[in-house]
mmCIF file of N, CA and C and ligand atoms in Angstrom:
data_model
loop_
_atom_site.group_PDB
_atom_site.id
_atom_site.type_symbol
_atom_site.label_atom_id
_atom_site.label_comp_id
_atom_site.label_asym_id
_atom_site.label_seq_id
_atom_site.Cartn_x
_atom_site.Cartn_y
_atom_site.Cartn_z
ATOM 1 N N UNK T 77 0.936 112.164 118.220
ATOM 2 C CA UNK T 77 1.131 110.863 117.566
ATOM 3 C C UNK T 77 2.068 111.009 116.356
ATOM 4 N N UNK T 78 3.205 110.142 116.480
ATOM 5 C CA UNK T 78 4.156 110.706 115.144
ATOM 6 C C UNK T 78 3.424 109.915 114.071
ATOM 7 N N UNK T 79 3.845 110.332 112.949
ATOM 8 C CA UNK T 79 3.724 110.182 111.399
ATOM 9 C C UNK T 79 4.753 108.704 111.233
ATOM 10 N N UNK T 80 4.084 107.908 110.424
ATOM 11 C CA UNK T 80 5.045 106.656 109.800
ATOM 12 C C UNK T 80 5.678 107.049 109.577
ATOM 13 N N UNK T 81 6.169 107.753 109.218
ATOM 14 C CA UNK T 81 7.759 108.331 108.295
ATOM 15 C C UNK T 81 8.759 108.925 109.806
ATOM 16 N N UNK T 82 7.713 109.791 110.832
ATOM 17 C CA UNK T 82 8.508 110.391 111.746
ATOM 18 C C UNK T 82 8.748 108.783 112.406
ATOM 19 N N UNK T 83 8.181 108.045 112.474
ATOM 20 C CA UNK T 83 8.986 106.425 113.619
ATOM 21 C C UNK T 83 9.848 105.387 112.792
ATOM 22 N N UNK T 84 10.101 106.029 110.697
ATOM 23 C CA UNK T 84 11.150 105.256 110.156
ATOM 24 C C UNK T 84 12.533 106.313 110.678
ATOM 25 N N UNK T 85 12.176 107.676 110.598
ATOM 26 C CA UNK T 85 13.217 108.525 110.943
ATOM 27 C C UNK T 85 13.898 108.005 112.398
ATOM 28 N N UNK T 86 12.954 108.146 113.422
ATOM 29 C CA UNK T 86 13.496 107.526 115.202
ATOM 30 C C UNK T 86 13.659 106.505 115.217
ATOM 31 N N UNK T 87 14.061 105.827 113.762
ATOM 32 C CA UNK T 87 14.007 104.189 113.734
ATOM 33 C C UNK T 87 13.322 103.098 114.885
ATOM 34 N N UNK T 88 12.225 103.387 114.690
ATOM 35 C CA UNK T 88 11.141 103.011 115.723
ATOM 36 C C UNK T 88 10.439 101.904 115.061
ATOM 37 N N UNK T 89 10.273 101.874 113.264
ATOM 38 C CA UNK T 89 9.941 101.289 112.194
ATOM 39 C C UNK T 89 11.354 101.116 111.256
ATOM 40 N N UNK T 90 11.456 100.130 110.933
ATOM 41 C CA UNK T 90 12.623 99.504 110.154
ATOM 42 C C UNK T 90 12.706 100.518 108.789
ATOM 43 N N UNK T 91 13.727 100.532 107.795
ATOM 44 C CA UNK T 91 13.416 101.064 106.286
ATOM 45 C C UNK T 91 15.028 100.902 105.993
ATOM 46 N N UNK T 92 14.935 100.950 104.417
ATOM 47 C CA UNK T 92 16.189 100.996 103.839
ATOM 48 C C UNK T 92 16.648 102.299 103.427
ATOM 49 N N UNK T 93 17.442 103.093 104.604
ATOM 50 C CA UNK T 93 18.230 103.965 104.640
ATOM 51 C C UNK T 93 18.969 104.465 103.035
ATOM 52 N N UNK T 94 18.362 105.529 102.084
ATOM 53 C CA UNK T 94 19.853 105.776 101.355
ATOM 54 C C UNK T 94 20.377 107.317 101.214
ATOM 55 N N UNK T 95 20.096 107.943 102.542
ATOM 56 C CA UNK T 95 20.549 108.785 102.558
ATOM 57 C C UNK T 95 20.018 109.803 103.716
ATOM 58 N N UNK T 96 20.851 110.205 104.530
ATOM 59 C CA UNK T 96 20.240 111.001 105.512
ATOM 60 C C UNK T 96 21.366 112.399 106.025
ATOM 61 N N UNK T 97 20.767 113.114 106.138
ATOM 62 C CA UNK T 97 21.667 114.460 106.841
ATOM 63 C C UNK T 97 20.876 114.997 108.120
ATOM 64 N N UNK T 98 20.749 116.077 108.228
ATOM 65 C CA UNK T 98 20.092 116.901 109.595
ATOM 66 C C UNK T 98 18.804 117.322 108.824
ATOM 67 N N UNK T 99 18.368 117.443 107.843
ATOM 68 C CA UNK T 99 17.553 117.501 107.822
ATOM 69 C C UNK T 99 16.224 117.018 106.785
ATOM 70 N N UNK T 100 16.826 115.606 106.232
ATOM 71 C CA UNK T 100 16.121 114.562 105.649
ATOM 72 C C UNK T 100 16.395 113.412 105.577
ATOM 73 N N UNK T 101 15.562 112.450 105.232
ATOM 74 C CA UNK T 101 16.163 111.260 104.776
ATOM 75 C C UNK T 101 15.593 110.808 103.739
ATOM 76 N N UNK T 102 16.089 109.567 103.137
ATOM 77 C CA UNK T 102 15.547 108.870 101.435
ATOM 78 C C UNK T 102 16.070 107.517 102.177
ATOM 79 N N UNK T 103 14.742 106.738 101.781
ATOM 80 C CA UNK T 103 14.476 105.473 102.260
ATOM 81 C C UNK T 103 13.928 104.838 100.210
ATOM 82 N N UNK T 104 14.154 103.635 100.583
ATOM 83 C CA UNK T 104 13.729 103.008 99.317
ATOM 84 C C UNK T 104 12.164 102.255 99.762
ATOM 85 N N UNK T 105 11.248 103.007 98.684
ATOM 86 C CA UNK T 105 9.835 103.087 98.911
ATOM 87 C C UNK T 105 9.673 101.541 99.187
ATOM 88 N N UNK T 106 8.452 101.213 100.118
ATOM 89 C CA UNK T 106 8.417 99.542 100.382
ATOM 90 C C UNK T 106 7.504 98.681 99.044
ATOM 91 N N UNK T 107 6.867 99.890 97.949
ATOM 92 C CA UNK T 107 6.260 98.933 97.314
ATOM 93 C C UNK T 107 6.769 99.966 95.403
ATOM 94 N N UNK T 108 7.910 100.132 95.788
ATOM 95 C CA UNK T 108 8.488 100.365 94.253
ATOM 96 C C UNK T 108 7.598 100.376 93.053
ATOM 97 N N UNK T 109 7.843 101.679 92.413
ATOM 98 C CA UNK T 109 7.164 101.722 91.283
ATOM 99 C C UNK T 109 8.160 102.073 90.004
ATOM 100 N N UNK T 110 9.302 101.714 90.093
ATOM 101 C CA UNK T 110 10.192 101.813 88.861
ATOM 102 C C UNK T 110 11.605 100.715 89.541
ATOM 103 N N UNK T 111 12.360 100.510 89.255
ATOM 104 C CA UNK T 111 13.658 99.622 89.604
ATOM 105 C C UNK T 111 13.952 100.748 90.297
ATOM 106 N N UNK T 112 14.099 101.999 90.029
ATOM 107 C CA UNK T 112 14.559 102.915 91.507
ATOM 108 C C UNK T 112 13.471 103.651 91.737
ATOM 109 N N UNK T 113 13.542 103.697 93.417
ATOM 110 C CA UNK T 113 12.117 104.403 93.768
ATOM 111 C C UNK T 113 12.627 104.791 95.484
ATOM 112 N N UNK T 114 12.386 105.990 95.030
ATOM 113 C CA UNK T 114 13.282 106.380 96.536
ATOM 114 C C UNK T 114 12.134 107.666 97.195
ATOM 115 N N UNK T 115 11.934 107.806 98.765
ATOM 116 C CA UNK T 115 11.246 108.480 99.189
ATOM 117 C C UNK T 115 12.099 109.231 100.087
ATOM 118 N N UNK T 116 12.331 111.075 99.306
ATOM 119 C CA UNK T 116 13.099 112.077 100.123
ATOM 120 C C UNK T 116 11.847 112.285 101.131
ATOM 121 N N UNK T 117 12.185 112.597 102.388
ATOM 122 C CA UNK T 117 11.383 113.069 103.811
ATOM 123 C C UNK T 117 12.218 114.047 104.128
ATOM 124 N N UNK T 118 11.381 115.097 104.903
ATOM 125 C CA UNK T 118 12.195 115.930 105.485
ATOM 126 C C UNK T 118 11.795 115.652 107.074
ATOM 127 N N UNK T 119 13.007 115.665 107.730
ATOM 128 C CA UNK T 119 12.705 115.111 109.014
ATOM 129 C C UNK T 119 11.522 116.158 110.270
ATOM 130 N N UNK T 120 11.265 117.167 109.639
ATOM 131 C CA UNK T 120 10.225 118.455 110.067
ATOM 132 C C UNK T 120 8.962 117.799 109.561
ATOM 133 N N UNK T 121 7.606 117.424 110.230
ATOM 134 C CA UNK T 121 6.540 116.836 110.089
ATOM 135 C C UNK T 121 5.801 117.408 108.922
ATOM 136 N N UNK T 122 6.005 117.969 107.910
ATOM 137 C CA UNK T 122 4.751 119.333 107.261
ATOM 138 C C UNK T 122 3.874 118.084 106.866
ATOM 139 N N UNK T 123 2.620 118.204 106.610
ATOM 140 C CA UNK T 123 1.385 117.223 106.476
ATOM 141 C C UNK T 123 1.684 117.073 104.976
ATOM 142 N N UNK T 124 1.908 118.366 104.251
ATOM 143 C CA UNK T 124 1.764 118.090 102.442
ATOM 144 C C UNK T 124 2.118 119.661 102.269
ATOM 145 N N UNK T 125 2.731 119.090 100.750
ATOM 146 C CA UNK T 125 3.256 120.933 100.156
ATOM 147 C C UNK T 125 2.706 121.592 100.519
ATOM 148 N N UNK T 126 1.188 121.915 100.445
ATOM 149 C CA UNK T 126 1.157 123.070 100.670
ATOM 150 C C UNK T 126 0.413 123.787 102.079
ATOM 151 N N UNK T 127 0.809 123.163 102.738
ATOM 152 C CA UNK T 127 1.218 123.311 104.378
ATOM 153 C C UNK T 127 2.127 124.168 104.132
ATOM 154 N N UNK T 128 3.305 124.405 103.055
ATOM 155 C CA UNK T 128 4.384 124.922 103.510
ATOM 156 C C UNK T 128 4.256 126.457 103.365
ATOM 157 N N UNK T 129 5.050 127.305 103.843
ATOM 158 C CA UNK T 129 5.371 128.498 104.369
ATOM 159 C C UNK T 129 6.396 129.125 104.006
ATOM 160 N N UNK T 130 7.086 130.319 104.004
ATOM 161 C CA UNK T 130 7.772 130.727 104.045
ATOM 162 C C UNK T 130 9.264 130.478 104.711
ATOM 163 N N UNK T 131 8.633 130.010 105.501
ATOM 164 C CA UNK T 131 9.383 129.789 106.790
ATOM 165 C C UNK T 131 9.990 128.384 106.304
ATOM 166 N N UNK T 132 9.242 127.549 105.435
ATOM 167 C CA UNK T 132 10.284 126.440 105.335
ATOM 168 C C UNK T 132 10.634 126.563 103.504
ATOM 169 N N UNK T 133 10.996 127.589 103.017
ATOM 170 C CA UNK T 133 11.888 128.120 101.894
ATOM 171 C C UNK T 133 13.351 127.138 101.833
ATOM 172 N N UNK T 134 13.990 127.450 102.815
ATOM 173 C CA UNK T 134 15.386 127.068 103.076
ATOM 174 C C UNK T 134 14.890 124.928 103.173
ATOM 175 N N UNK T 135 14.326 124.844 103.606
ATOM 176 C CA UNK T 135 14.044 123.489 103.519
ATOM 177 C C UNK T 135 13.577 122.805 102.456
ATOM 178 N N UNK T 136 12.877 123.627 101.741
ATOM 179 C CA UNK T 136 12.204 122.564 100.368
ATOM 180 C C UNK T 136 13.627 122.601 99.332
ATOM 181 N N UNK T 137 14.569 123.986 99.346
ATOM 182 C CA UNK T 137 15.208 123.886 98.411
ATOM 183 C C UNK T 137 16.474 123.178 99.011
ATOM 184 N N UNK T 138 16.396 122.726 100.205
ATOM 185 C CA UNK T 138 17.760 121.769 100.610
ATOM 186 C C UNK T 138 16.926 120.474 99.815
ATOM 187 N N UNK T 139 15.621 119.971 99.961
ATOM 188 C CA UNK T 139 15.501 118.751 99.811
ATOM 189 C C UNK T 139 15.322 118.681 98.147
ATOM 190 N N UNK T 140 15.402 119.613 97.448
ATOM 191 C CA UNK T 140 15.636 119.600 96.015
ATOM 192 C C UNK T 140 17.139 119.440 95.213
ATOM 193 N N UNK T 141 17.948 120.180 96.534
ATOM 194 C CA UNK T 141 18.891 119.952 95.706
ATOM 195 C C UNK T 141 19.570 118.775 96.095
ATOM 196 N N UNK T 142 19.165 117.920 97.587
ATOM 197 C CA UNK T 142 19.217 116.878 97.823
ATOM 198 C C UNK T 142 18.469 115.516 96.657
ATOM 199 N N UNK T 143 17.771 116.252 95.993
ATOM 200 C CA UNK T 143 17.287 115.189 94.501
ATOM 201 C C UNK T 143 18.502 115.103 93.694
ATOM 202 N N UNK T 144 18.761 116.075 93.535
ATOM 203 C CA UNK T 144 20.094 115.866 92.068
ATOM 204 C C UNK T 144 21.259 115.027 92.960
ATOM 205 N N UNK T 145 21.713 115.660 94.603
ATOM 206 C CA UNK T 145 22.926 114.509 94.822
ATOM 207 C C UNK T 145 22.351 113.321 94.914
ATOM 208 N N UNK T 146 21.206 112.844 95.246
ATOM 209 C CA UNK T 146 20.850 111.586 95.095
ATOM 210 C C UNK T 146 20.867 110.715 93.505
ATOM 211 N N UNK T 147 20.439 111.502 93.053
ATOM 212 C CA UNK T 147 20.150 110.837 91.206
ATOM 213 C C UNK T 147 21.470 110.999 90.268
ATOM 214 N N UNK T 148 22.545 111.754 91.528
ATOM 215 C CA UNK T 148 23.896 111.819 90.800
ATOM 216 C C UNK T 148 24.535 110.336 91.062
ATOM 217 N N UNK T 149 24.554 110.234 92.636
ATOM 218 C CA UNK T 149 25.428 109.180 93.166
ATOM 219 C C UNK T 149 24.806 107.748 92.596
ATOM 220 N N UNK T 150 23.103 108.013 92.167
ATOM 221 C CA UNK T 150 22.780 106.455 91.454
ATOM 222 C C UNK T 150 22.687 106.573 89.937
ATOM 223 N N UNK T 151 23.162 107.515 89.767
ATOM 224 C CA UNK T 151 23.768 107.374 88.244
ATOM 225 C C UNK T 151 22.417 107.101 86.650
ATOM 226 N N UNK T 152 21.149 108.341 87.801
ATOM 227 C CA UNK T 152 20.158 108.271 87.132
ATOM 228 C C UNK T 152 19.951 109.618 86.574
ATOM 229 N N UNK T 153 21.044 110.618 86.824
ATOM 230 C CA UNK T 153 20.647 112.223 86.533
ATOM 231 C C UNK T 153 20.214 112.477 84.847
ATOM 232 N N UNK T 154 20.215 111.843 84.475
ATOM 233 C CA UNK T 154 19.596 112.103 83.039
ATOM 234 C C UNK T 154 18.292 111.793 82.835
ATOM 235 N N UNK T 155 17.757 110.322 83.416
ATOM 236 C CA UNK T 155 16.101 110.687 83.171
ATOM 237 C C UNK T 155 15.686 109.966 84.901
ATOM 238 N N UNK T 156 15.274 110.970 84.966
ATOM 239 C CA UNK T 156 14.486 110.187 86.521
ATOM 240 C C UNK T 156 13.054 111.090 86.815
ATOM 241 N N UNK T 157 12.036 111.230 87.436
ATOM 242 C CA UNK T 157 10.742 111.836 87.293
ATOM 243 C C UNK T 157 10.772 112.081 89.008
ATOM 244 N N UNK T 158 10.382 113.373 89.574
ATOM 245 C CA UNK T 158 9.839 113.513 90.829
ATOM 246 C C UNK T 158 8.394 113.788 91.242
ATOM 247 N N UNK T 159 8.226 113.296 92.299
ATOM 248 C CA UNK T 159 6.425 113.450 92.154
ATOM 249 C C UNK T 159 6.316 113.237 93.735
ATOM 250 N N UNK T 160 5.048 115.026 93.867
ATOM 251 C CA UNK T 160 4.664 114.975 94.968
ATOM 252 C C UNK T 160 3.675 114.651 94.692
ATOM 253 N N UNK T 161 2.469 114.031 95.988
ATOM 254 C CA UNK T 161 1.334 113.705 95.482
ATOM 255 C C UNK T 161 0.981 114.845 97.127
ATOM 256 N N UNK T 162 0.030 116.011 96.663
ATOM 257 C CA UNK T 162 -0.956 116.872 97.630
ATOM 258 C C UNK T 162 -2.201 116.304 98.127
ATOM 259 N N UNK T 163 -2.377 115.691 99.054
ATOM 260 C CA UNK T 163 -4.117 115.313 99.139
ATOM 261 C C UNK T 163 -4.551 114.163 98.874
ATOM 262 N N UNK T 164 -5.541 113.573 99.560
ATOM 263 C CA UNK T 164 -6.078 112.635 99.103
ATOM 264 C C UNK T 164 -6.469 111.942 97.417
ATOM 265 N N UNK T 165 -6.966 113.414 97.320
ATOM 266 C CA UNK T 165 -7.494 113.263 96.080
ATOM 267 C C UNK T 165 -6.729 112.752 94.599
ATOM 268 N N UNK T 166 -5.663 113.360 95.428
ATOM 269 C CA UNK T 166 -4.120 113.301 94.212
ATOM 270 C C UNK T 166 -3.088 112.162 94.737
ATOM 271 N N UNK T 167 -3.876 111.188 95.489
ATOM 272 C CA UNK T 167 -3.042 109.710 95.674
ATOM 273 C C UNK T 167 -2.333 110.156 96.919
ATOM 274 N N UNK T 168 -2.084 111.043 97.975
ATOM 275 C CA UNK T 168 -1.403 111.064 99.230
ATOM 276 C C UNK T 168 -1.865 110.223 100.024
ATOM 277 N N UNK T 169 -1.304 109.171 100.556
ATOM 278 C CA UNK T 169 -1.709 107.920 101.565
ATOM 279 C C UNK T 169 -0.924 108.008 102.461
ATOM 280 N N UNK T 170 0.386 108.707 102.804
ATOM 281 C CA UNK T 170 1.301 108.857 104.142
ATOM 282 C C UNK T 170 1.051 110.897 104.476
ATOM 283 N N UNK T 171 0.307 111.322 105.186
ATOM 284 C CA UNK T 171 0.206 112.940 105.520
ATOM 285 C C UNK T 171 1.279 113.180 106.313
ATOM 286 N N UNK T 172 2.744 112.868 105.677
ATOM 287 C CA UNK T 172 3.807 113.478 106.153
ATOM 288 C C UNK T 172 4.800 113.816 104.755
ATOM 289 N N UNK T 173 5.075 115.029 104.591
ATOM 290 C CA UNK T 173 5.394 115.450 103.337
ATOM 291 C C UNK T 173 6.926 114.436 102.769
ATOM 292 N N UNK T 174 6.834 114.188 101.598
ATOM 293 C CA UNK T 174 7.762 113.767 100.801
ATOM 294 C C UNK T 174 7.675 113.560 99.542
ATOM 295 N N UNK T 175 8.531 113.161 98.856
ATOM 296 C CA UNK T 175 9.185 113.602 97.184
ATOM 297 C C UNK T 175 9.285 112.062 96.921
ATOM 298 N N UNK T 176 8.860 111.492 95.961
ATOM 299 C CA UNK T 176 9.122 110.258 95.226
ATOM 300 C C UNK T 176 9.981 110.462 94.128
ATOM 301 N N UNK T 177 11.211 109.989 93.950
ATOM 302 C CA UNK T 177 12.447 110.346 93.134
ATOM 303 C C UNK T 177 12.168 108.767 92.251
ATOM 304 N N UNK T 178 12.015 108.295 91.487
ATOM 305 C CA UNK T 178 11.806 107.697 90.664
ATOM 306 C C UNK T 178 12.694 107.188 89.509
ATOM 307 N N UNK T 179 13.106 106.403 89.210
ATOM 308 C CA UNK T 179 14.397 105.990 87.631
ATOM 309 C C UNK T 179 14.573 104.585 87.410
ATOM 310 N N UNK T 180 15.612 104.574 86.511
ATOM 311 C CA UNK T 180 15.692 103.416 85.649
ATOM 312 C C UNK T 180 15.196 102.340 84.678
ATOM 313 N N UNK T 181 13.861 103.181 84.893
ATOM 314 C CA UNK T 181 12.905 102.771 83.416
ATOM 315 C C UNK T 181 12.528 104.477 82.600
ATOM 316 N N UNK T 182 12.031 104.060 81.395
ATOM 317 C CA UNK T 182 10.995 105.477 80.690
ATOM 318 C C UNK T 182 9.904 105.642 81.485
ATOM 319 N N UNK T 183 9.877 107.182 81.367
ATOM 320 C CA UNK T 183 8.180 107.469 81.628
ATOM 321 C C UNK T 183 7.606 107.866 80.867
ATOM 322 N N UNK T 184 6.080 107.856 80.984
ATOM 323 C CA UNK T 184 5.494 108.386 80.270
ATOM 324 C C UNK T 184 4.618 109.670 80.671
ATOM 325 N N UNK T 185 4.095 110.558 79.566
ATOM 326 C CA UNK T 185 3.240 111.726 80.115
ATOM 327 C C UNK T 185 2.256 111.990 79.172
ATOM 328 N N UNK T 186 1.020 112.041 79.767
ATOM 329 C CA UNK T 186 0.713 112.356 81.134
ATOM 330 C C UNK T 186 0.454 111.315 82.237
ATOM 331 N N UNK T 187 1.101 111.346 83.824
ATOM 332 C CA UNK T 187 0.723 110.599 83.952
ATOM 333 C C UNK T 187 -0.556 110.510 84.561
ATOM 334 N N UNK T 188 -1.132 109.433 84.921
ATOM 335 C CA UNK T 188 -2.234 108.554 85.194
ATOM 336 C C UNK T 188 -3.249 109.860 86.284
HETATM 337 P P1 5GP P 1171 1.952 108.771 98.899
HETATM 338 O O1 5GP P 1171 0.882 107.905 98.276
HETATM 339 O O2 5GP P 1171 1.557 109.243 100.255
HETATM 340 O O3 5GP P 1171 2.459 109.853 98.002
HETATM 341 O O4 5GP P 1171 3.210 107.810 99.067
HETATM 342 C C1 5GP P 1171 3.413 107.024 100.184
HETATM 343 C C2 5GP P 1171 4.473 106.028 99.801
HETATM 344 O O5 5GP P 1171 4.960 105.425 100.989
HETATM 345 C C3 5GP P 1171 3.955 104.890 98.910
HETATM 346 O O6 5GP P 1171 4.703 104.858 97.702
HETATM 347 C C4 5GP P 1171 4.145 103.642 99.760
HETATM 348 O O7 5GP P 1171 4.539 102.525 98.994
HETATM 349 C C5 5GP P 1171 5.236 104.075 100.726
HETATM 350 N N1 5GP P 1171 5.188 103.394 102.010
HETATM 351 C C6 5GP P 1171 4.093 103.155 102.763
HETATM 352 N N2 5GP P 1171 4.430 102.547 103.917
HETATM 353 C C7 5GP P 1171 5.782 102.384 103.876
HETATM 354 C C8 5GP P 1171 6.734 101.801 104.784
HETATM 355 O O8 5GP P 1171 6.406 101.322 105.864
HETATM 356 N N3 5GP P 1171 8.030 101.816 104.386
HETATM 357 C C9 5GP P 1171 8.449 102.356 103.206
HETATM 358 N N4 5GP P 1171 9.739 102.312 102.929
HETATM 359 N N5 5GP P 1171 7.576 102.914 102.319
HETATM 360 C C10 5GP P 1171 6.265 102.933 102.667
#
Protein backbone atom coordinates (compact mmCIF):
# COMPACT_ATOMS: atom_id res chain seq x y z
CA UNK A 1 0.00 0.00 0.00
CA UNK A 2 1.85 3.26 -0.98
CA UNK A 3 2.34 6.13 1.47
CA UNK A 4 0.35 9.63 0.74
CA UNK A 5 3.37 11.18 -0.21
CA UNK A 6 4.42 7.93 -2.47
CA UNK A 7 0.65 8.65 -4.66
CA UNK A 8 1.59 12.79 -4.53
CA UNK A 9 5.02 11.56 -6.04
CA UNK A 10 3.01 8.97 -8.95
CA UNK A 11 0.80 11.92 -9.08
CA UNK A 12 -2.00 9.69 -8.20
CA UNK A 13 -2.93 12.63 -5.48
CA UNK A 14 -2.73 16.23 -6.71
CA UNK A 15 0.10 18.74 -4.78
CA UNK A 16 1.93 21.87 -5.54
CA UNK A 17 5.09 20.76 -7.09
CA UNK A 18 8.31 23.09 -6.11
CA UNK A 19 10.82 21.05 -6.83
CA UNK A 20 11.71 17.62 -7.93
CA UNK A 21 14.87 15.60 -9.22
CA UNK A 22 15.49 11.65 -9.17
CA UNK A 23 15.47 11.54 -6.01
CA UNK A 24 13.00 13.94 -4.13
CA UNK A 25 10.45 16.21 -4.24
CA UNK A 26 9.14 19.59 -2.21
CA UNK A 27 5.53 20.12 -2.46
CA UNK A 28 3.98 23.18 -0.57
CA UNK A 29 2.54 21.68 2.75
CA UNK A 30 -1.53 21.65 2.37
CA UNK A 31 -2.04 23.27 5.76
CA UNK A 32 1.04 25.88 6.07
CA UNK A 33 2.54 26.86 9.10
CA UNK A 34 4.60 30.00 8.16
CA UNK A 35 3.95 32.07 4.60
CA UNK A 36 6.58 29.46 3.36
CA UNK A 37 6.16 25.94 4.22
CA UNK A 38 7.52 23.44 2.02
CA UNK A 39 7.68 19.52 2.43
CA UNK A 40 11.26 17.92 1.07
CA UNK A 41 10.29 13.90 0.42
CA UNK A 42 12.58 11.63 -0.69
CA UNK A 43 11.04 9.61 -3.32
CA UNK A 44 12.56 6.08 -1.39
CA UNK A 45 9.62 5.18 1.21
CA UNK A 46 11.86 5.29 4.73
CA UNK A 47 8.88 5.37 7.47
CA UNK A 48 10.99 8.16 9.70
CA UNK A 49 14.73 9.18 10.38
CA UNK A 50 15.53 6.81 12.11
CA UNK A 51 14.66 3.94 9.92
CA UNK A 52 17.62 5.25 8.23
CA UNK A 53 20.85 3.33 7.58
CA UNK A 54 23.86 3.58 6.28
CA UNK A 55 22.91 2.70 3.23
CA UNK A 56 20.84 5.81 2.78
CA UNK A 57 23.99 8.31 3.84
CA UNK A 58 24.19 9.51 0.20
CA UNK A 59 20.43 10.30 0.36
CA UNK A 60 19.81 12.28 3.50
CA UNK A 61 22.78 14.47 2.52
CA UNK A 62 21.37 14.99 -1.16
CA UNK A 63 18.08 16.02 0.55
CA UNK A 64 20.00 18.53 2.83
CA UNK A 65 21.75 20.06 0.51
CA UNK A 66 18.62 20.10 -1.54
CA UNK A 67 17.36 22.53 1.63
CA UNK A 68 19.84 25.30 0.98
CA UNK A 69 19.03 25.17 -3.12
CA UNK A 70 15.58 25.44 -2.17
CA UNK A 71 15.81 28.40 0.54
CA UNK A 72 18.33 29.92 -1.99
CA UNK A 73 16.00 30.11 -5.07
CA UNK A 74 13.07 31.51 -2.46
CA UNK A 75 15.23 33.93 -1.18
CA UNK A 76 14.83 32.70 2.48
CA UNK A 77 18.60 31.46 3.15
CA UNK A 78 19.10 33.67 6.02
CA UNK A 79 16.39 32.67 8.44
CA UNK A 80 14.28 29.67 7.65
CA UNK A 81 13.90 26.60 10.44
CA UNK A 82 13.91 22.73 9.37
CA UNK A 83 12.03 20.22 11.27
CA UNK A 84 11.76 16.58 11.27
CA UNK A 85 9.13 15.30 13.36
CA UNK A 86 10.24 11.12 14.47
CA UNK A 87 7.13 9.31 15.79
CA UNK A 88 4.03 9.74 16.88
CA UNK A 89 4.88 11.07 19.89
CA UNK A 90 6.88 13.98 18.34
CA UNK A 91 3.81 15.10 15.98
CA UNK A 92 4.60 12.52 12.84
CA UNK A 93 1.07 12.14 11.14
CA UNK A 94 2.36 11.12 7.42
CA UNK A 95 5.00 7.62 8.20
CA UNK A 96 6.77 8.52 5.08
CA UNK A 97 9.97 10.40 5.84
CA UNK A 98 10.27 14.18 5.17
CA UNK A 99 11.81 17.62 6.15
CA UNK A 100 9.50 20.67 6.76
CA UNK A 101 11.59 23.70 5.39
CA UNK A 102 9.79 26.54 6.88
CA UNK A 103 10.31 30.82 6.32
CA UNK A 104 9.24 34.13 6.01
CA UNK A 105 8.19 34.85 9.40
CA UNK A 106 10.53 34.73 13.00
CA UNK A 107 10.78 31.80 15.02
CA UNK A 108 10.85 31.16 18.10
CA UNK A 109 12.82 28.65 20.56
CA UNK A 110 12.00 26.44 22.07
CA UNK A 111 9.65 25.17 20.08
CA UNK A 112 6.29 23.89 21.32
P1 LIG B 1 4.13 15.39 9.98
O1 LIG B 1 3.12 15.79 11.04
O2 LIG B 1 3.96 13.97 9.58
O3 LIG B 1 5.54 15.77 10.30
O4 LIG B 1 3.78 16.30 8.72
C1 LIG B 1 2.86 15.93 7.76
C2 LIG B 1 2.56 17.17 6.97
O5 LIG B 1 1.89 16.79 5.78
C3 LIG B 1 1.63 18.16 7.70
O6 LIG B 1 2.28 19.42 7.82
C4 LIG B 1 0.39 18.21 6.83
O7 LIG B 1 -0.18 19.50 6.77
C5 LIG B 1 0.93 17.77 5.48
N1 LIG B 1 -0.06 17.11 4.64
C6 LIG B 1 -0.95 16.16 5.01
N2 LIG B 1 -1.68 15.74 3.96
C7 LIG B 1 -1.24 16.46 2.89
C8 LIG B 1 -1.61 16.49 1.50
O8 LIG B 1 -2.48 15.77 1.04
N3 LIG B 1 -0.94 17.37 0.72
C9 LIG B 1 0.05 18.19 1.18
N4 LIG B 1 0.64 19.00 0.32
N5 LIG B 1 0.43 18.19 2.49
C10 LIG B 1 -0.20 17.33 3.32
Amino acid sequence: MKTLFEKIIDRDIPADFVYEDDLCIAINDINPQAPIHILLIPKKPIEKLSDCDDCDKDLLSHLFLTVGKITKKLDINNTFRVNINNGKGAGQEVFHLHIHILGGRKFNWPPG
